[in-house]
Amino acid sequence: MAKPRTFSGIQPSGELHLGNYLGAIKNWVADQEHYENFFCIVDQHAVTVPQDPKLLRERTRSLFALYLACGLKLEYCVLFVQSHVPAHTELAWLFATITPMNWAERMIQYKEKKEKQGEETSVGLFSYPILQAADILLYQPKYVPVGEDQRQHIELCRDIARRFNDRFGQTFVIPEAFIRPQGARIMSLTDGTRKMSKSDPSEFSRIHLLDSPDAIRKKIQKAKTDSIRGITFDDPARPEAHNLLTIYMLTSGKSKEEVAAECAEMGWGQFKPLLADSIIATLEPIQKRYQELWSDPGYLHELMRENAAKARAVAEQTLQKVRDAMGFLSLEGSLT
Ligand code: ATP
Ligand code: MG
C-alpha cells in the first residue's frame, strides 16, 4: 500500500521561531515515516510583503538547512523551494480564474496583514491563499499538517478543489487540514493574545530557532507575565501563563498534568530559568546540525537541485491534467 501524501510549507519571510517549530516542523518530523511528504519553502509567498532580495536568498538557503537540521529525512520527504517549480504559479493563475473575489476577501490573514501594509497592499497579498491552494493541490496530498492559523486557508483550498472538480471533472484529491491541538497556536512573548509571528516587528516577541542561549534567557526574562500567584494553564485571564507553560510542556516532553503539578506553586522567578533551560536544551542539537550543514553550501545546493527535480515531476503531472481538463490546446500527441 502506498503511504498517504502530506504537503506543507513555510515562508522564508524571517527567522524561524518556536511557533513554527512546535506548531509545524516538530510534528512533521514525528510523523514523517508514515507518509510520503512534500515540504516546501514558499519564497513566492514571502514576497507578498516587501523583502530584501539578498536576505531572501540567504533565508531560503537557511530554511532548507533548518528543515534538515530539525530532523526531516530525505528518505521520507521531498524538501524543495517553491520558485524552483514553475507549476505553482501557473496553477495559481488558473485557480484565480475560478475563485470568486468574495472568497478571498473573507480571509482573516489578508485582513490582518493589509492593516500593516496600508496603501502598499499588493494584489499578491490578496491572492496569497489562491497560490497556497495551488501549492497544496499540485501534490494531491491527503493531509496538510499546519498550525491553527492556517485553518481558514485550507478550507478555501478545499473549496477551490471542489469547484474545479465540479466544473472540469474529478481532478483533485480534497485534502484535510491536520492540526494538532497542542502547540497549534504558540503566542507572542510580549502579548499572550497574539500569535508568535516571523513578521512581528519586535524580536522580543519570539524565540528564534537559532538564538544563542544568552538571547533565549534574555527574551524569557523579559517575557510578559502577570502578578497572580502560582502558574496555571487554561485561565482565559492569564494567556501569557498558559502560553509559557505550553512551551515548557512541549520542550520538556512532560505531560500537561506533570507540568501543572510542578508549576502550580511556583513564582515567575523560579519558573522562567527552568523554561529557558528547557528551550535551550531542545534547540541545542538542532543548532549543532544546522552549523554542520551550513558549512557545506555545495552539498546543500546539490540536495536542493535533486529535490526540486522530484517535486517538478509530480507537479507537472497534475498541471498537465488541469490544462487538458480546462481545454488548453496541447502541442503533444494527436490533433483531435
Ligand atoms: P509570517 O508572519 O511571515 O506569516 P509565520 O510565523 O506565520 O510567518 P508561516 O511561514 O506563515 O510563519 O507559517 C509556517 C507554519 O508555521 C504554518 O504551518 C503555520 O501554521 C505555523 N505557525 C506559524 N506561527 C505559528 C504559531 N505562532 N504557533 C503555531 N504554529 C505556527
Ligand atoms: Mg503566517
Tab-separated table of C-alpha atoms and ligand atoms in Angstrom:
chain	number	residue	atom	x	y	z
A	1	MET	CA	0.000	0.000	0.000
A	2	ALA	CA	1.297	3.456	-0.935
A	3	LYS	CA	1.640	5.820	2.016
A	4	PRO	CA	-0.757	8.783	2.138
A	5	ARG	CA	0.764	12.062	0.986
A	6	THR	CA	1.223	15.231	3.002
A	7	PHE	CA	2.130	18.733	1.863
A	8	SER	CA	3.091	21.784	3.905
A	9	GLY	CA	5.286	24.864	3.673
A	10	ILE	CA	6.963	27.729	5.489
A	11	GLN	CA	7.780	31.202	4.192
A	12	PRO	CA	11.402	32.424	4.279
A	13	SER	CA	9.948	35.752	5.428
A	14	GLY	CA	12.053	35.944	8.581
A	15	GLU	CA	13.870	33.715	11.007
A	16	LEU	CA	12.093	30.553	12.079
A	17	HIS	CA	10.650	30.689	15.580
A	18	LEU	CA	9.378	28.331	18.260
A	19	GLY	CA	5.813	28.651	16.932
A	20	ASN	CA	6.892	27.320	13.532
A	21	TYR	CA	8.786	24.520	15.245
A	22	LEU	CA	6.239	23.452	17.896
A	23	GLY	CA	3.199	24.079	15.672
A	24	ALA	CA	4.537	22.591	12.453
A	25	ILE	CA	8.028	21.146	11.938
A	26	LYS	CA	8.224	19.103	15.151
A	27	ASN	CA	5.020	17.287	14.161
A	28	TRP	CA	6.226	16.777	10.590
A	29	VAL	CA	9.361	15.139	11.941
A	30	ALA	CA	7.476	12.932	14.412
A	31	ASP	CA	5.128	11.562	11.750
A	32	GLN	CA	7.358	11.578	8.686
A	33	GLU	CA	7.846	7.860	8.217
A	34	HIS	CA	4.099	7.196	7.948
A	35	TYR	CA	3.641	9.465	4.934
A	36	GLU	CA	5.074	10.482	1.602
A	37	ASN	CA	5.842	14.111	2.447
A	38	PHE	CA	6.352	17.249	0.399
A	39	PHE	CA	7.682	20.207	2.389
A	40	CYS	CA	8.104	23.444	0.514
A	41	ILE	CA	9.933	26.693	1.215
A	42	VAL	CA	7.365	29.137	-0.093
A	43	ASP	CA	9.529	32.021	-1.267
A	44	GLN	CA	6.868	33.322	-3.666
A	45	HIS	CA	4.569	33.778	-0.679
A	46	ALA	CA	7.267	35.660	1.206
A	47	VAL	CA	7.371	38.389	-1.472
A	48	THR	CA	3.699	39.263	-0.935
A	49	VAL	CA	5.148	41.700	1.614
A	50	PRO	CA	8.405	43.598	0.934
A	51	GLN	CA	11.622	41.528	1.243
A	52	ASP	CA	15.266	42.466	0.849
A	53	PRO	CA	16.491	40.366	-2.150
A	54	LYS	CA	19.844	39.426	-0.626
A	55	LEU	CA	18.254	38.457	2.675
A	56	LEU	CA	15.517	36.463	0.962
A	57	ARG	CA	18.111	34.332	-0.842
A	58	GLU	CA	20.006	33.737	2.372
A	59	ARG	CA	16.890	32.890	4.374
A	60	THR	CA	15.742	30.453	1.692
A	61	ARG	CA	19.028	28.555	1.925
A	62	SER	CA	18.981	28.778	5.696
A	63	LEU	CA	15.434	27.387	5.904
A	64	PHE	CA	16.434	24.433	3.721
A	65	ALA	CA	19.290	23.672	6.125
A	66	LEU	CA	16.938	24.095	9.097
A	67	TYR	CA	14.418	21.617	7.687
A	68	LEU	CA	17.208	19.042	7.640
A	69	ALA	CA	18.649	20.141	10.985
A	70	CYS	CA	15.239	19.754	12.652
A	71	GLY	CA	15.253	16.098	11.596
A	72	LEU	CA	13.353	15.832	8.316
A	73	LYS	CA	14.813	12.916	6.343
A	74	LEU	CA	15.111	12.773	2.576
A	75	GLU	CA	14.087	9.120	2.508
A	76	TYR	CA	10.594	10.213	3.608
A	77	CYS	CA	10.402	13.831	2.438
A	78	VAL	CA	10.873	15.903	-0.687
A	79	LEU	CA	12.208	19.281	0.513
A	80	PHE	CA	12.127	21.996	-2.113
A	81	VAL	CA	11.849	25.673	-2.936
A	82	GLN	CA	8.584	26.892	-4.476
A	83	SER	CA	10.183	29.138	-7.117
A	84	HIS	CA	12.130	26.133	-8.430
A	85	VAL	CA	8.848	24.554	-9.552
A	86	PRO	CA	7.119	26.835	-12.089
A	87	ALA	CA	3.881	24.808	-11.980
A	88	HIS	CA	2.881	26.592	-8.736
A	89	THR	CA	2.382	30.000	-10.309
A	90	GLU	CA	0.741	28.619	-13.444
A	91	LEU	CA	-1.838	26.699	-11.426
A	92	ALA	CA	-2.383	29.718	-9.154
A	93	TRP	CA	-3.367	31.771	-12.209
A	94	LEU	CA	-5.815	29.121	-13.375
A	95	PHE	CA	-7.326	28.903	-9.875
A	96	ALA	CA	-7.602	32.699	-9.723
A	97	THR	CA	-9.988	32.498	-12.693
A	98	ILE	CA	-12.401	30.187	-10.828
A	99	THR	CA	-12.178	31.760	-7.345
A	100	PRO	CA	-14.836	34.365	-6.518
A	101	MET	CA	-13.380	37.634	-5.196
A	102	ASN	CA	-15.501	37.396	-2.069
A	103	TRP	CA	-13.963	34.047	-1.073
A	104	ALA	CA	-10.536	35.704	-0.969
A	105	GLU	CA	-11.878	38.871	0.658
A	106	ARG	CA	-13.032	36.851	3.663
A	107	MET	CA	-9.522	35.696	4.615
A	108	ILE	CA	-8.604	36.877	8.109
A	109	GLN	CA	-4.852	36.804	7.492
A	110	TYR	CA	-5.254	39.035	4.458
A	111	LYS	CA	-7.249	41.499	6.526
A	112	GLU	CA	-4.621	41.468	9.288
A	113	LYS	CA	-1.602	41.847	7.004
A	114	LYS	CA	-3.433	44.508	4.957
A	115	GLU	CA	-3.711	46.605	8.115
A	116	LYS	CA	0.083	46.716	8.327
A	117	GLN	CA	0.663	47.313	4.589
A	118	GLY	CA	-1.945	50.055	4.190
A	119	GLU	CA	-1.837	51.718	0.757
A	120	GLU	CA	1.042	49.415	-0.239
A	121	THR	CA	-1.120	46.259	0.000
A	122	SER	CA	-0.419	44.290	-3.166
A	123	VAL	CA	-2.665	42.207	-5.385
A	124	GLY	CA	-0.274	39.355	-4.491
A	125	LEU	CA	-1.125	39.608	-0.794
A	126	PHE	CA	-4.798	39.384	-1.729
A	127	SER	CA	-4.322	36.290	-3.895
A	128	TYR	CA	-1.881	34.594	-1.478
A	129	PRO	CA	-4.371	31.852	-0.439
A	130	ILE	CA	-5.021	31.009	-4.091
A	131	LEU	CA	-1.304	30.411	-4.639
A	132	GLN	CA	-1.344	28.363	-1.447
A	133	ALA	CA	-4.199	26.229	-2.827
A	134	ALA	CA	-2.091	25.610	-5.941
A	135	ASP	CA	0.965	24.682	-3.831
A	136	ILE	CA	-1.038	22.074	-1.980
A	137	LEU	CA	-3.207	20.627	-4.733
A	138	LEU	CA	-0.338	20.067	-7.199
A	139	TYR	CA	0.878	17.253	-4.935
A	140	GLN	CA	-2.574	15.640	-4.378
A	141	PRO	CA	-1.993	15.255	-0.617
A	142	LYS	CA	-4.458	13.677	1.792
A	143	TYR	CA	-3.220	15.770	4.740
A	144	VAL	CA	-1.885	19.303	5.239
A	145	PRO	CA	-0.149	19.476	8.645
A	146	VAL	CA	-0.214	23.126	9.796
A	147	GLY	CA	-0.788	25.389	12.795
A	148	GLU	CA	-4.246	26.669	13.726
A	149	ASP	CA	-3.749	29.992	11.873
A	150	GLN	CA	-3.898	28.157	8.538
A	151	ARG	CA	-7.298	26.515	9.046
A	152	GLN	CA	-9.225	29.077	7.003
A	153	HIS	CA	-6.722	28.926	4.126
A	154	ILE	CA	-7.026	25.139	3.960
A	155	GLU	CA	-10.827	25.468	3.902
A	156	LEU	CA	-10.505	27.804	0.910
A	157	CYS	CA	-8.149	25.335	-0.770
A	158	ARG	CA	-10.782	22.598	-0.354
A	159	ASP	CA	-13.483	24.877	-1.808
A	160	ILE	CA	-11.319	25.627	-4.848
A	161	ALA	CA	-10.575	21.919	-5.373
A	162	ARG	CA	-14.285	21.030	-5.146
A	163	ARG	CA	-15.258	23.806	-7.530
A	164	PHE	CA	-12.614	22.701	-10.039
A	165	ASN	CA	-13.739	19.057	-9.818
A	166	ASP	CA	-17.391	20.099	-10.281
A	167	ARG	CA	-16.674	22.220	-13.329
A	168	PHE	CA	-13.992	20.222	-15.107
A	169	GLY	CA	-14.301	16.650	-13.810
A	170	GLN	CA	-12.613	14.766	-10.984
A	171	THR	CA	-9.028	16.059	-10.887
A	172	PHE	CA	-8.050	16.800	-7.286
A	173	VAL	CA	-7.977	14.876	-4.045
A	174	ILE	CA	-9.720	17.042	-1.404
A	175	PRO	CA	-7.060	17.479	1.313
A	176	GLU	CA	-7.672	17.753	5.044
A	177	ALA	CA	-6.011	20.138	7.483
A	178	PHE	CA	-4.106	18.180	10.125
A	179	ILE	CA	-3.858	20.435	13.181
A	180	ARG	CA	-2.551	19.062	16.461
A	181	PRO	CA	-4.335	20.571	19.448
A	182	GLN	CA	-1.133	21.128	21.455
A	183	GLY	CA	1.284	23.739	20.130
A	184	ALA	CA	-1.049	24.652	17.274
A	185	ARG	CA	-1.003	28.234	18.426
A	186	ILE	CA	2.095	29.439	20.243
A	187	MET	CA	1.600	33.037	21.316
A	188	SER	CA	3.854	36.089	21.309
A	189	LEU	CA	6.100	36.537	24.363
A	190	THR	CA	5.123	40.193	24.563
A	191	ASP	CA	1.359	39.707	24.140
A	192	GLY	CA	-0.310	36.407	25.000
A	193	THR	CA	-3.319	37.217	22.828
A	194	ARG	CA	-1.380	37.431	19.529
A	195	LYS	CA	0.312	34.538	17.774
A	196	MET	CA	4.099	34.339	17.652
A	197	SER	CA	4.995	35.506	14.157
A	198	LYS	CA	8.040	35.961	11.919
A	199	SER	CA	6.717	39.274	10.746
A	200	ASP	CA	6.174	40.809	14.211
A	201	PRO	CA	8.469	43.860	14.351
A	202	SER	CA	9.625	43.046	17.899
A	203	GLU	CA	12.430	40.484	18.265
A	204	PHE	CA	11.378	40.031	21.888
A	205	SER	CA	8.021	38.620	20.789
A	206	ARG	CA	9.589	35.337	19.657
A	207	ILE	CA	12.433	32.859	20.217
A	208	HIS	CA	14.309	32.070	17.009
A	209	LEU	CA	15.468	28.507	16.461
A	210	LEU	CA	18.997	29.838	16.011
A	211	ASP	CA	19.012	32.153	19.056
A	212	SER	CA	22.018	31.780	21.373
A	213	PRO	CA	21.413	30.540	24.942
A	214	ASP	CA	22.055	34.086	26.190
A	215	ALA	CA	19.474	35.579	23.841
A	216	ILE	CA	16.935	32.937	24.889
A	217	ARG	CA	17.482	33.652	28.596
A	218	LYS	CA	17.123	37.376	27.979
A	219	LYS	CA	13.916	37.019	25.950
A	220	ILE	CA	12.323	34.702	28.506
A	221	GLN	CA	13.401	37.028	31.286
A	222	LYS	CA	11.620	39.908	29.530
A	223	ALA	CA	8.542	37.879	28.547
A	224	LYS	CA	5.259	39.408	29.690
A	225	THR	CA	3.726	37.827	32.805
A	226	ASP	CA	1.130	38.724	35.436
A	227	SER	CA	1.136	39.209	39.180
A	228	ILE	CA	-1.186	36.356	40.132
A	229	ARG	CA	0.276	33.734	42.496
A	230	GLY	CA	1.178	30.314	41.065
A	231	ILE	CA	1.332	29.448	37.349
A	232	THR	CA	-1.672	27.733	35.787
A	233	PHE	CA	-2.959	26.534	32.399
A	234	ASP	CA	-6.294	27.397	30.771
A	235	ASP	CA	-7.194	30.597	32.609
A	236	PRO	CA	-8.585	32.997	29.980
A	237	ALA	CA	-7.453	35.900	32.153
A	238	ARG	CA	-3.854	34.570	32.012
A	239	PRO	CA	-2.955	33.998	28.334
A	240	GLU	CA	0.765	34.521	28.994
A	241	ALA	CA	0.859	31.909	31.767
A	242	HIS	CA	-0.904	29.389	29.540
A	243	ASN	CA	1.469	30.062	26.660
A	244	LEU	CA	4.681	29.819	28.694
A	245	LEU	CA	3.508	26.616	30.377
A	246	THR	CA	2.627	25.169	26.966
A	247	ILE	CA	6.103	25.952	25.663
A	248	TYR	CA	7.590	24.340	28.763
A	249	MET	CA	5.394	21.260	28.325
A	250	LEU	CA	6.302	20.815	24.658
A	251	THR	CA	10.035	21.421	25.055
A	252	SER	CA	10.416	19.299	28.198
A	253	GLY	CA	8.359	16.397	26.848
A	254	LYS	CA	6.373	16.292	30.106
A	255	SER	CA	2.599	15.808	30.168
A	256	LYS	CA	0.192	18.637	30.900
A	257	GLU	CA	-0.648	17.095	34.293
A	258	GLU	CA	3.013	16.819	35.251
A	259	VAL	CA	3.697	20.422	34.296
A	260	ALA	CA	0.561	21.685	36.036
A	261	ALA	CA	1.590	19.910	39.265
A	262	GLU	CA	5.232	21.002	39.013
A	263	CYS	CA	4.477	24.697	38.433
A	264	ALA	CA	1.256	25.282	40.374
A	265	GLU	CA	3.057	26.849	43.343
A	266	MET	CA	5.983	28.454	41.526
A	267	GLY	CA	6.706	32.140	41.132
A	268	TRP	CA	7.916	33.571	37.821
A	269	GLY	CA	11.431	34.000	39.203
A	270	GLN	CA	11.678	30.255	39.658
A	271	PHE	CA	9.793	29.225	36.519
A	272	LYS	CA	11.488	31.425	33.931
A	273	PRO	CA	15.034	29.972	34.251
A	274	LEU	CA	13.534	26.472	34.119
A	275	LEU	CA	11.691	27.359	30.916
A	276	ALA	CA	14.777	28.957	29.364
A	277	ASP	CA	16.852	25.830	30.108
A	278	SER	CA	14.214	23.597	28.570
A	279	ILE	CA	14.119	25.656	25.351
A	280	ILE	CA	17.921	25.802	25.159
A	281	ALA	CA	18.182	22.012	25.550
A	282	THR	CA	15.602	21.481	22.778
A	283	LEU	CA	17.349	23.795	20.350
A	284	GLU	CA	20.951	22.790	21.041
A	285	PRO	CA	21.071	19.642	18.848
A	286	ILE	CA	19.199	21.434	16.042
A	287	GLN	CA	21.688	24.315	16.108
A	288	LYS	CA	24.633	21.919	16.065
A	289	ARG	CA	23.340	20.054	12.986
A	290	TYR	CA	22.486	23.363	11.348
A	291	GLN	CA	26.059	24.633	11.738
A	292	GLU	CA	27.425	21.454	10.153
A	293	LEU	CA	25.076	21.728	7.175
A	294	TRP	CA	25.617	25.459	6.787
A	295	SER	CA	29.364	24.941	6.474
A	296	ASP	CA	28.848	22.836	3.312
A	297	PRO	CA	26.954	25.014	0.792
A	298	GLY	CA	27.872	22.759	-2.157
A	299	TYR	CA	26.150	19.796	-0.518
A	300	LEU	CA	23.026	21.855	0.282
A	301	HIS	CA	22.889	23.137	-3.287
A	302	GLU	CA	23.078	19.630	-4.719
A	303	LEU	CA	20.283	18.379	-2.412
A	304	MET	CA	18.131	21.347	-3.405
A	305	ARG	CA	18.644	20.606	-7.070
A	306	GLU	CA	17.784	16.885	-6.717
A	307	ASN	CA	14.684	17.568	-4.634
A	308	ALA	CA	13.409	20.289	-6.977
A	309	ALA	CA	13.550	17.750	-9.814
A	310	LYS	CA	11.461	15.267	-7.801
A	311	ALA	CA	8.868	17.919	-6.950
A	312	ARG	CA	8.712	19.160	-10.557
A	313	ALA	CA	7.956	15.663	-11.855
A	314	VAL	CA	4.914	15.272	-9.575
A	315	ALA	CA	3.661	18.843	-10.006
A	316	GLU	CA	3.942	18.791	-13.792
A	317	GLN	CA	1.802	15.657	-13.985
A	318	THR	CA	-1.063	17.297	-12.082
A	319	LEU	CA	-0.720	20.519	-14.040
A	320	GLN	CA	-0.971	18.685	-17.362
A	321	LYS	CA	-4.260	17.096	-16.212
A	322	VAL	CA	-5.530	20.576	-15.332
A	323	ARG	CA	-4.534	22.049	-18.691
A	324	ASP	CA	-6.273	19.202	-20.515
A	325	ALA	CA	-9.402	19.437	-18.357
A	326	MET	CA	-9.719	23.208	-18.909
A	327	GLY	CA	-9.302	22.949	-22.663
A	328	PHE	CA	-5.832	24.325	-23.352
A	329	LEU	CA	-4.533	23.189	-26.733
A	330	SER	CA	-1.611	20.814	-26.321
A	331	LEU	CA	1.385	20.594	-28.656
A	332	GLU	CA	1.894	16.939	-27.681
A	333	GLY	CA	0.024	13.878	-29.003
A	334	SER	CA	-2.767	13.680	-31.605
A	335	LEU	CA	-4.596	16.537	-33.311
A	336	THR	CA	-8.092	15.668	-32.057
B	1	ATP	P1	4.535	35.338	8.772
B	1	ATP	O1	4.400	36.204	9.988
B	1	ATP	O2	5.518	35.874	7.762
B	1	ATP	O3	3.200	34.923	8.177
B	1	ATP	P2	4.632	32.917	10.302
B	1	ATP	O4	5.413	32.989	11.556
B	1	ATP	O5	3.138	32.994	10.406
B	1	ATP	O6	5.229	33.992	9.301
B	1	ATP	P3	4.429	30.941	8.221
B	1	ATP	O7	5.570	30.692	7.294
B	1	ATP	O8	3.301	31.781	7.742
B	1	ATP	O9	5.021	31.543	9.568
B	1	ATP	O10	3.832	29.537	8.724
B	1	ATP	C1	4.577	28.327	8.694
B	1	ATP	C2	3.920	27.254	9.545
B	1	ATP	O11	4.067	27.593	10.931
B	1	ATP	C3	2.409	27.099	9.313
B	1	ATP	O12	2.104	25.722	9.399
B	1	ATP	C4	1.796	27.846	10.465
B	1	ATP	O13	0.511	27.340	10.781
B	1	ATP	C5	2.799	27.559	11.571
B	1	ATP	N1	2.796	28.628	12.570
B	1	ATP	C6	3.119	29.927	12.358
B	1	ATP	N2	3.034	30.617	13.501
B	1	ATP	C7	2.653	29.740	14.464
B	1	ATP	C8	2.390	29.848	15.864
B	1	ATP	N3	2.519	31.009	16.484
B	1	ATP	N4	2.034	28.724	16.539
B	1	ATP	C9	1.918	27.541	15.910
B	1	ATP	N5	2.129	27.359	14.592
B	1	ATP	C10	2.502	28.454	13.870
B	2	MG	MG	1.955	33.182	8.595
